[in-house]
Each structure stands twice: as structure tokens, then as C-alpha cells.
CSV table of C-alpha atoms in Angstrom, one decimal:
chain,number,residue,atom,x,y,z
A,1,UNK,CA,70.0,-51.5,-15.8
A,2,UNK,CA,69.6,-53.1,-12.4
A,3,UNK,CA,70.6,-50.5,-9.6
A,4,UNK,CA,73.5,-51.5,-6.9
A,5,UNK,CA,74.0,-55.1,-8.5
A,6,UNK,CA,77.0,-55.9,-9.9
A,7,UNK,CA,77.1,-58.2,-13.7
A,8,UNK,CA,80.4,-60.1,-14.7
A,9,UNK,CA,82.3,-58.4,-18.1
A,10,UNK,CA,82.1,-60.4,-20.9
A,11,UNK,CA,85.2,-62.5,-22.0
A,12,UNK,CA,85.3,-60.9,-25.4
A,13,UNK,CA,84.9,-56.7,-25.1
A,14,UNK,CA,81.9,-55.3,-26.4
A,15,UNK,CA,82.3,-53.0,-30.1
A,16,UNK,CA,80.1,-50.5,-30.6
A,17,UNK,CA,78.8,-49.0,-33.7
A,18,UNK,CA,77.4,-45.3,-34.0
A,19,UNK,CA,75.0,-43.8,-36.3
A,20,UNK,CA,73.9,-39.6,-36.3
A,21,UNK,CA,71.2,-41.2,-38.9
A,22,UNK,CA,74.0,-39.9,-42.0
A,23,UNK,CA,76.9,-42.0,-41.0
A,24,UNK,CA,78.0,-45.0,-39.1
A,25,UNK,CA,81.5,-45.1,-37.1
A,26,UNK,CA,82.6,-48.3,-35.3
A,27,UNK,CA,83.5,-50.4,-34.4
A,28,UNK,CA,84.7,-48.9,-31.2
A,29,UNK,CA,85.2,-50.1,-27.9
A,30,UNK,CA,83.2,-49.2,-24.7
A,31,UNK,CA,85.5,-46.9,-23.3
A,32,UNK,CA,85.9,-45.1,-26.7
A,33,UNK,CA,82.5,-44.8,-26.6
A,34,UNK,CA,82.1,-43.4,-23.4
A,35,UNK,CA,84.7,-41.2,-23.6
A,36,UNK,CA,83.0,-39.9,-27.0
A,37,UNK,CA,80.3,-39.2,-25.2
A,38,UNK,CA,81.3,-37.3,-22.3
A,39,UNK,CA,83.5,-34.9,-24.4
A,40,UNK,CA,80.7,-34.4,-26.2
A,41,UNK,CA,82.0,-36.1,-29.5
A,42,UNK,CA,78.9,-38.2,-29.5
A,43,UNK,CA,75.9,-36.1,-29.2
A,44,UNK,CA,72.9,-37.7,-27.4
A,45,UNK,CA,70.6,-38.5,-29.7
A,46,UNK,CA,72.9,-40.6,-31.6
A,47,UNK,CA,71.9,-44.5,-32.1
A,48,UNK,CA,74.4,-47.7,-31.0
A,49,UNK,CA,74.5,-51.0,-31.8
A,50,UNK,CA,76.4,-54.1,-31.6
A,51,UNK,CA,76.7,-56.7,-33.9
A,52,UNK,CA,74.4,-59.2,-32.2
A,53,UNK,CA,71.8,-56.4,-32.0
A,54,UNK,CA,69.2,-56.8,-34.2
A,55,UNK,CA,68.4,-53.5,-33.7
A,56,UNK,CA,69.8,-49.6,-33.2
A,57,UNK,CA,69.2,-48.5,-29.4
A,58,UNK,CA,69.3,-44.7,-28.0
A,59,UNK,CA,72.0,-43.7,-25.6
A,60,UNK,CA,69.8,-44.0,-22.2
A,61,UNK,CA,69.2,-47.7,-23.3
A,62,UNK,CA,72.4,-48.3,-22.5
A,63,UNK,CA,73.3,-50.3,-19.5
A,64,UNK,CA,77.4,-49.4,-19.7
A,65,UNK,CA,76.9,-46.0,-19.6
A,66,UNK,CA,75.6,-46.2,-15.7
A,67,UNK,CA,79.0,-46.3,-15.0
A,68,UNK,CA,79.2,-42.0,-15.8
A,69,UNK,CA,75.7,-41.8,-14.3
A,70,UNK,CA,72.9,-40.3,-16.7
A,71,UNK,CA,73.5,-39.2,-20.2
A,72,UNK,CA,74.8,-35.9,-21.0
A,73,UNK,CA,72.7,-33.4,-23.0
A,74,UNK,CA,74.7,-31.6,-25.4
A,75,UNK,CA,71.8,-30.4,-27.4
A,76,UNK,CA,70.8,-27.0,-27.4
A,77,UNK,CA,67.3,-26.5,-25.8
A,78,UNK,CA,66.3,-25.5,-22.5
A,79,UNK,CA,66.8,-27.2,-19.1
A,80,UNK,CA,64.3,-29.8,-18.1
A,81,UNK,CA,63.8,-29.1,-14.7
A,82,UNK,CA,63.9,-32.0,-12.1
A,83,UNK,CA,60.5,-34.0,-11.4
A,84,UNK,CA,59.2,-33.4,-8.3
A,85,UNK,CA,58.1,-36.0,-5.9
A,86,UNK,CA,54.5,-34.7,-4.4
A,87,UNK,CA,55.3,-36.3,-0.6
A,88,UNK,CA,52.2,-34.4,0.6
A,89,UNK,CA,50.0,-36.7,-1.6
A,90,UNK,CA,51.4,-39.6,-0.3
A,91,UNK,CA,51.1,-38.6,3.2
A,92,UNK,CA,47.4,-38.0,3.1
A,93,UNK,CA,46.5,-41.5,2.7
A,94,UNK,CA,44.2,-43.3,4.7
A,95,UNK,CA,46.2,-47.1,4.4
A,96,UNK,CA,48.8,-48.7,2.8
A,97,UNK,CA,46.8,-49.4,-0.2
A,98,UNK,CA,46.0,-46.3,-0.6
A,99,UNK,CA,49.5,-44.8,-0.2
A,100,UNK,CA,50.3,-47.2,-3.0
A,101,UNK,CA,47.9,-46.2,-4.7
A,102,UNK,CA,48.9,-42.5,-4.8
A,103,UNK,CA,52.6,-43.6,-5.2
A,104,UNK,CA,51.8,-44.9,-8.5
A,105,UNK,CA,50.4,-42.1,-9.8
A,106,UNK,CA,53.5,-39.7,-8.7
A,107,UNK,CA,55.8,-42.0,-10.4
A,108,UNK,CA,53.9,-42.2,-13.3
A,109,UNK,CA,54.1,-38.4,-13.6
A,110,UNK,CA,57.5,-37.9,-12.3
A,111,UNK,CA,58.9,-40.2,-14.5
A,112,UNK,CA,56.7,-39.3,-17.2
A,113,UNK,CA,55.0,-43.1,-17.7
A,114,UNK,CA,52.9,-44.7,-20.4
A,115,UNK,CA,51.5,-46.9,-17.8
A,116,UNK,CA,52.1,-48.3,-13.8
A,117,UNK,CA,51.2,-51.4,-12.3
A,118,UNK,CA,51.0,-52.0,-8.3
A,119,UNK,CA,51.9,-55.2,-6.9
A,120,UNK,CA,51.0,-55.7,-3.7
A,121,UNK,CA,51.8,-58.7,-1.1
A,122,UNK,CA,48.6,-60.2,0.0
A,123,UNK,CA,49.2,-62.2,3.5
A,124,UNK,CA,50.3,-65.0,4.3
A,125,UNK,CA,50.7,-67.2,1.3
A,126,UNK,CA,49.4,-65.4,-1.6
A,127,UNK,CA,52.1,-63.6,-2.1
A,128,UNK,CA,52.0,-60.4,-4.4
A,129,UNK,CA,48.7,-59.6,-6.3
A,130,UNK,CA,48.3,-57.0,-8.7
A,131,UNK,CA,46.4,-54.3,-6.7
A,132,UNK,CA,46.1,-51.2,-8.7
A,133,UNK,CA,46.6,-50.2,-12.4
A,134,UNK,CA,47.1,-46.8,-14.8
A,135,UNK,CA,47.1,-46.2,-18.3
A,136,UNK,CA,45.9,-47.4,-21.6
A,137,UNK,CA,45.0,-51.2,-21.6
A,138,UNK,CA,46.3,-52.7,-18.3
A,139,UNK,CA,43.1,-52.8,-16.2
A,140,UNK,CA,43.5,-56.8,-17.0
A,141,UNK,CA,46.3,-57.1,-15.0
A,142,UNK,CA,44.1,-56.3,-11.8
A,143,UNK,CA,44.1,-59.6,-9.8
A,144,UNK,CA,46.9,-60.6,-11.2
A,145,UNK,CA,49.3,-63.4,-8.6
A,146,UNK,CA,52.9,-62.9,-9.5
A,147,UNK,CA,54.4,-65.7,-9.2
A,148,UNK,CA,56.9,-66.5,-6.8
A,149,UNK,CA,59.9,-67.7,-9.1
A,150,UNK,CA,59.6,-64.0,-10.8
A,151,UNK,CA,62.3,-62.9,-11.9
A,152,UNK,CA,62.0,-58.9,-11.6
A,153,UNK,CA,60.4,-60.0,-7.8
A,154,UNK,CA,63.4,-61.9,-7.0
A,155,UNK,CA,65.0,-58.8,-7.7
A,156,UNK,CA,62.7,-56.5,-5.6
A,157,UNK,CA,63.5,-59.2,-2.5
A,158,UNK,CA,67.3,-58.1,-3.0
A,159,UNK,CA,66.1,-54.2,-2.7
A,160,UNK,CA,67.1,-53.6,-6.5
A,161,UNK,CA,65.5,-50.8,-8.9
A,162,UNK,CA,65.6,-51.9,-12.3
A,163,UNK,CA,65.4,-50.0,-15.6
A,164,UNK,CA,66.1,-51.1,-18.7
A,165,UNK,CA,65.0,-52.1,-22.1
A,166,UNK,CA,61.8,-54.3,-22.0
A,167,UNK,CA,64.0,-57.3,-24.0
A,168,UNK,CA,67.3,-56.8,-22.2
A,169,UNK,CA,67.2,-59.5,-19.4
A,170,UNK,CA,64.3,-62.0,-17.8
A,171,UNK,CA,63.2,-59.5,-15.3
A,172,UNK,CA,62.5,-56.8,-18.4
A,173,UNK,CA,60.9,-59.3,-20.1
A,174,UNK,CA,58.8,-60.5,-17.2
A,175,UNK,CA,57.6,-57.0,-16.6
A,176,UNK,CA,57.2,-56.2,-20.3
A,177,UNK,CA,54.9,-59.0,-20.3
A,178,UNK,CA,52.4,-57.6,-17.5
A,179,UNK,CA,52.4,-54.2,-20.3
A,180,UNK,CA,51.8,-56.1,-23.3
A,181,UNK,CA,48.4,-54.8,-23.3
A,182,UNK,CA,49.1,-51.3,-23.7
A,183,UNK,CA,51.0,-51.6,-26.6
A,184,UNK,CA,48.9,-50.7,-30.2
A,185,UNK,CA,49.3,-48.5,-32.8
A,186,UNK,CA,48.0,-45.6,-31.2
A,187,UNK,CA,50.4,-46.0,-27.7
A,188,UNK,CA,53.6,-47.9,-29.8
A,189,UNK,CA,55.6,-50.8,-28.6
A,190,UNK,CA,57.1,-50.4,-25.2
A,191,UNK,CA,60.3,-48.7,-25.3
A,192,UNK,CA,61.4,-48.8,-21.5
A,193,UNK,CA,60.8,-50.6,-18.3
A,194,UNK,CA,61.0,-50.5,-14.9
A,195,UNK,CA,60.4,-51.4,-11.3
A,196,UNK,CA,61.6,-50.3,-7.7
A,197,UNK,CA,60.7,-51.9,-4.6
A,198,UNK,CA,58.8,-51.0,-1.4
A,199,UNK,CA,59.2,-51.9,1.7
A,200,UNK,CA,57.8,-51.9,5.7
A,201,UNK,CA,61.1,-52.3,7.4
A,202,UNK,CA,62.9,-55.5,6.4
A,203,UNK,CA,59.5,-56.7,4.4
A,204,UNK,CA,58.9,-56.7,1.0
A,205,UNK,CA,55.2,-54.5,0.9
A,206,UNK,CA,54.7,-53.9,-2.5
A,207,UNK,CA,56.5,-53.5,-6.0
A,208,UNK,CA,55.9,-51.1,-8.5
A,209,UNK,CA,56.3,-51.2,-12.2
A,210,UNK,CA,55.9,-48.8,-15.0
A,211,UNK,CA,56.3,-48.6,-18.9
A,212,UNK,CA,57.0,-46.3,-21.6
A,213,UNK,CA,55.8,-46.4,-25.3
A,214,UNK,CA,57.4,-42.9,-26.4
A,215,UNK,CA,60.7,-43.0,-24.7
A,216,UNK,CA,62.9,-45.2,-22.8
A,217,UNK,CA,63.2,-44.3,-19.5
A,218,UNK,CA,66.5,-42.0,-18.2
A,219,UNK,CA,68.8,-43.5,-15.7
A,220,UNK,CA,68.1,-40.5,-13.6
A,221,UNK,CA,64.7,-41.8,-13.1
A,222,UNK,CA,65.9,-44.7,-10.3
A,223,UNK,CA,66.8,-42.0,-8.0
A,224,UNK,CA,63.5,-40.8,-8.4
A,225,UNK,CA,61.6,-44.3,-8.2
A,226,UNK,CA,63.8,-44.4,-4.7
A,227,UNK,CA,62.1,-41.5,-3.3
A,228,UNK,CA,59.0,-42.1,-3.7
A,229,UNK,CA,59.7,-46.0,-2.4
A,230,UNK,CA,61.0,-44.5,0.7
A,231,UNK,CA,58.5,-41.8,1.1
A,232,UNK,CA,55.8,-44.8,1.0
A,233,UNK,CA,58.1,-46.9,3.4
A,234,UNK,CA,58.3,-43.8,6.1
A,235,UNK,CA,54.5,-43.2,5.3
């Protein structure tokens, strides 16, 4: 799901099909659906599909469903309280790299990441290089020049967050491509993407990315990506 940007409907409307693992409704169509699942008729960890899929996604992997904001939990369980954003860490930094740097690492932990890549721009015609790195298998990415025609950076130049399914659209892909190396039997195949933005007034500093093997990642989680972008943009 790309934050603030705006994708044309399809001509034909989409039909979903739902599974609770013991039976399959559908097909239904997307305001069915939704409505299913904000009365609570659909409980979260239910499964969709369509009939293109090749495969059965979780609720939060959906990109239709930012139009009710994040998923409801029905289940019964206690509240998972709200990540917070450590702004004190960032503010102790000596320099934008490492401010970065310790931006990473909150996000990672807020948002509960596999792994967390920093991109950095590197003056003047470098462009972004791969400055920093966390988690299982990604220390090969350091050095790393994205290239200019990327498409998840094209979207960072337009001051979008995007989160989403690591197959979903050419940014996704481009950024699951960068985590590739974490993925192995002990860590799973990536299950969610993501990447928001930084920037020093009106110029692009940095971009961050981060992955998930166990989970996809909640569309909650762009609001807190933004804070910590902006927390690194005041810093």
C-alpha cells in the first residue's frame, strides 16, 4: 500500500474469496468484504484471495482495506499497546549518519522488523548508497548504489511511505530484492515490506526500508515510519 497516492479502480470489480481455514465463502465483492469485516463478520485472521492469486493473503496484506484504516481486532486477547518512537535516541546523535543510523534501529523495533536497510544520498552524483544495515543476512547490501530509475526511490522523491506485500507492485519487488538475503529456513520468506522517506527540507536525505519474515507489516505501521522520518528531518 503506497501512502497518499491515489491507483485507478479496475474496469472489472474485484471478487473476493474467504477462508476461516474450515470453509471458503465467495465470491464476494470488495465492499461486501469490507463491510464483513468491520461488523466483525470476518474475523481477522481469516485468509482472501482472488482468482488470479496464486496464493491465500492475511487481511493486513490487503491494499483495499486502507480505505477503513487498519484492520480491526475482534479476537479476544489483550491490547497491544502502541510502539513507541524513542525521539531521545535520535536526538543524541552526533551527524546525520548517525541519526540515521539510530532511526533504523527504532523502526526496526517499533515496527517489529526482520531486517532495515539505510539508504543514504551521497553528494553530488552518486546518488543513494546503502549506508547502514540490521538483521540476519543483509550486511551485503552495504555499498550498495540504488539506482536512479528505482522504482520504490521514485516513490520516496514524491514523499510516499510504502507498505505492502514484497510481490505486489515494482517498488515491493525492488525492495524485496535488496532483503533477499535474509530469507532461509530459519528466518522464512519475506512476508512484508516497506519504506518511508527522509528528508532535509525539500531534499531527499535518506530512505529507509525494512522487512518482515514472520508477519506482514500492519497498516498502522506508516504512521509510525512518519514519525520517526520527521523526528530525523527536525533532528
Amino acid at each position: 500500500m503506497i501512502l497518499s497516492d491515489q491507483r485507478l479502480s479496475d474496469a472489472t470489480p474485484a471478487l473476493w474469496y474467504v477462508t476461516n481455514g474450515d470453509a471458503i465463502v465467495g465470491p464476494v465483492g470488495t465492499d461486501l468484504l469490507l463491510r464483513g469485516i468491520t461488523s466483525a463478520r470476518i474475523p481477522d485472521d481469516c485468509l482472501v484471495t482472488q482468482e488470479s492469486w496464486q496464493e491465500w493473503r492475511n487481511l493486513v496484506e490487503i491494499r483495499e482495506l486502507s480505505a477503513i484504516g487498519p484492520v480491526p481486532f475482534w479476537t479476544d486477547g489483550p491490547t497491544v499497546p502502541a510502539p513507541r518512537v524513542p525521539e531521545e535516541l535520535v536526538a543524541r546523535a552526533h551527524d546525520a549518519g548517525e541519526a540515521l543510523l539510530f532511526a533504523m534501529h527504532a523502526a526496526v523495533t517499533a515496527v517489529r522488523a526482520t531486517a532495515g536497510l539505510v539508504h543514504r544520498v551521497r553528494e553530488p552524483f552518486v546518488g543513494l548508497v546503502t549506508s547502514s544495515a540490521h538483521g540476519p543476512g543483509v550486511d551485503d547490501q552495504l555499498g550498495h548504489v540504488i539506482p536512479h530509475a528505482d522504482p520504490a526511490l521514485a516513490l520516496a522523491h514524491e514523499r510516499k511511505i510504502l507498505i505492502g506485500h514484497p510481490g505486489e507492485s515494482l517498488a515491493e519487488r525492488a525492495i524485496a530484492r535488496r532483503f533477499s538475503s535474509c530469507t532461509d529456513p530459519c528466518e522464512g520468506e519475506l512476508r512484508g515490506v516497506a519504506m518511508v522517506p527522509v528528508f532535509d527540507g525539500d531534499r531527499l536525505l535518506a530512505m529507509l526500508e525494512l522487512a518482515r519474515t514472520d508477519h506482514p507489516f500492519r497498516t498502522g505501521d506508516t504512521e509510525t515510519l512518519l514519525q520517526i522520518a520527521q523526528i530525523v528531518s527536525r533532528r
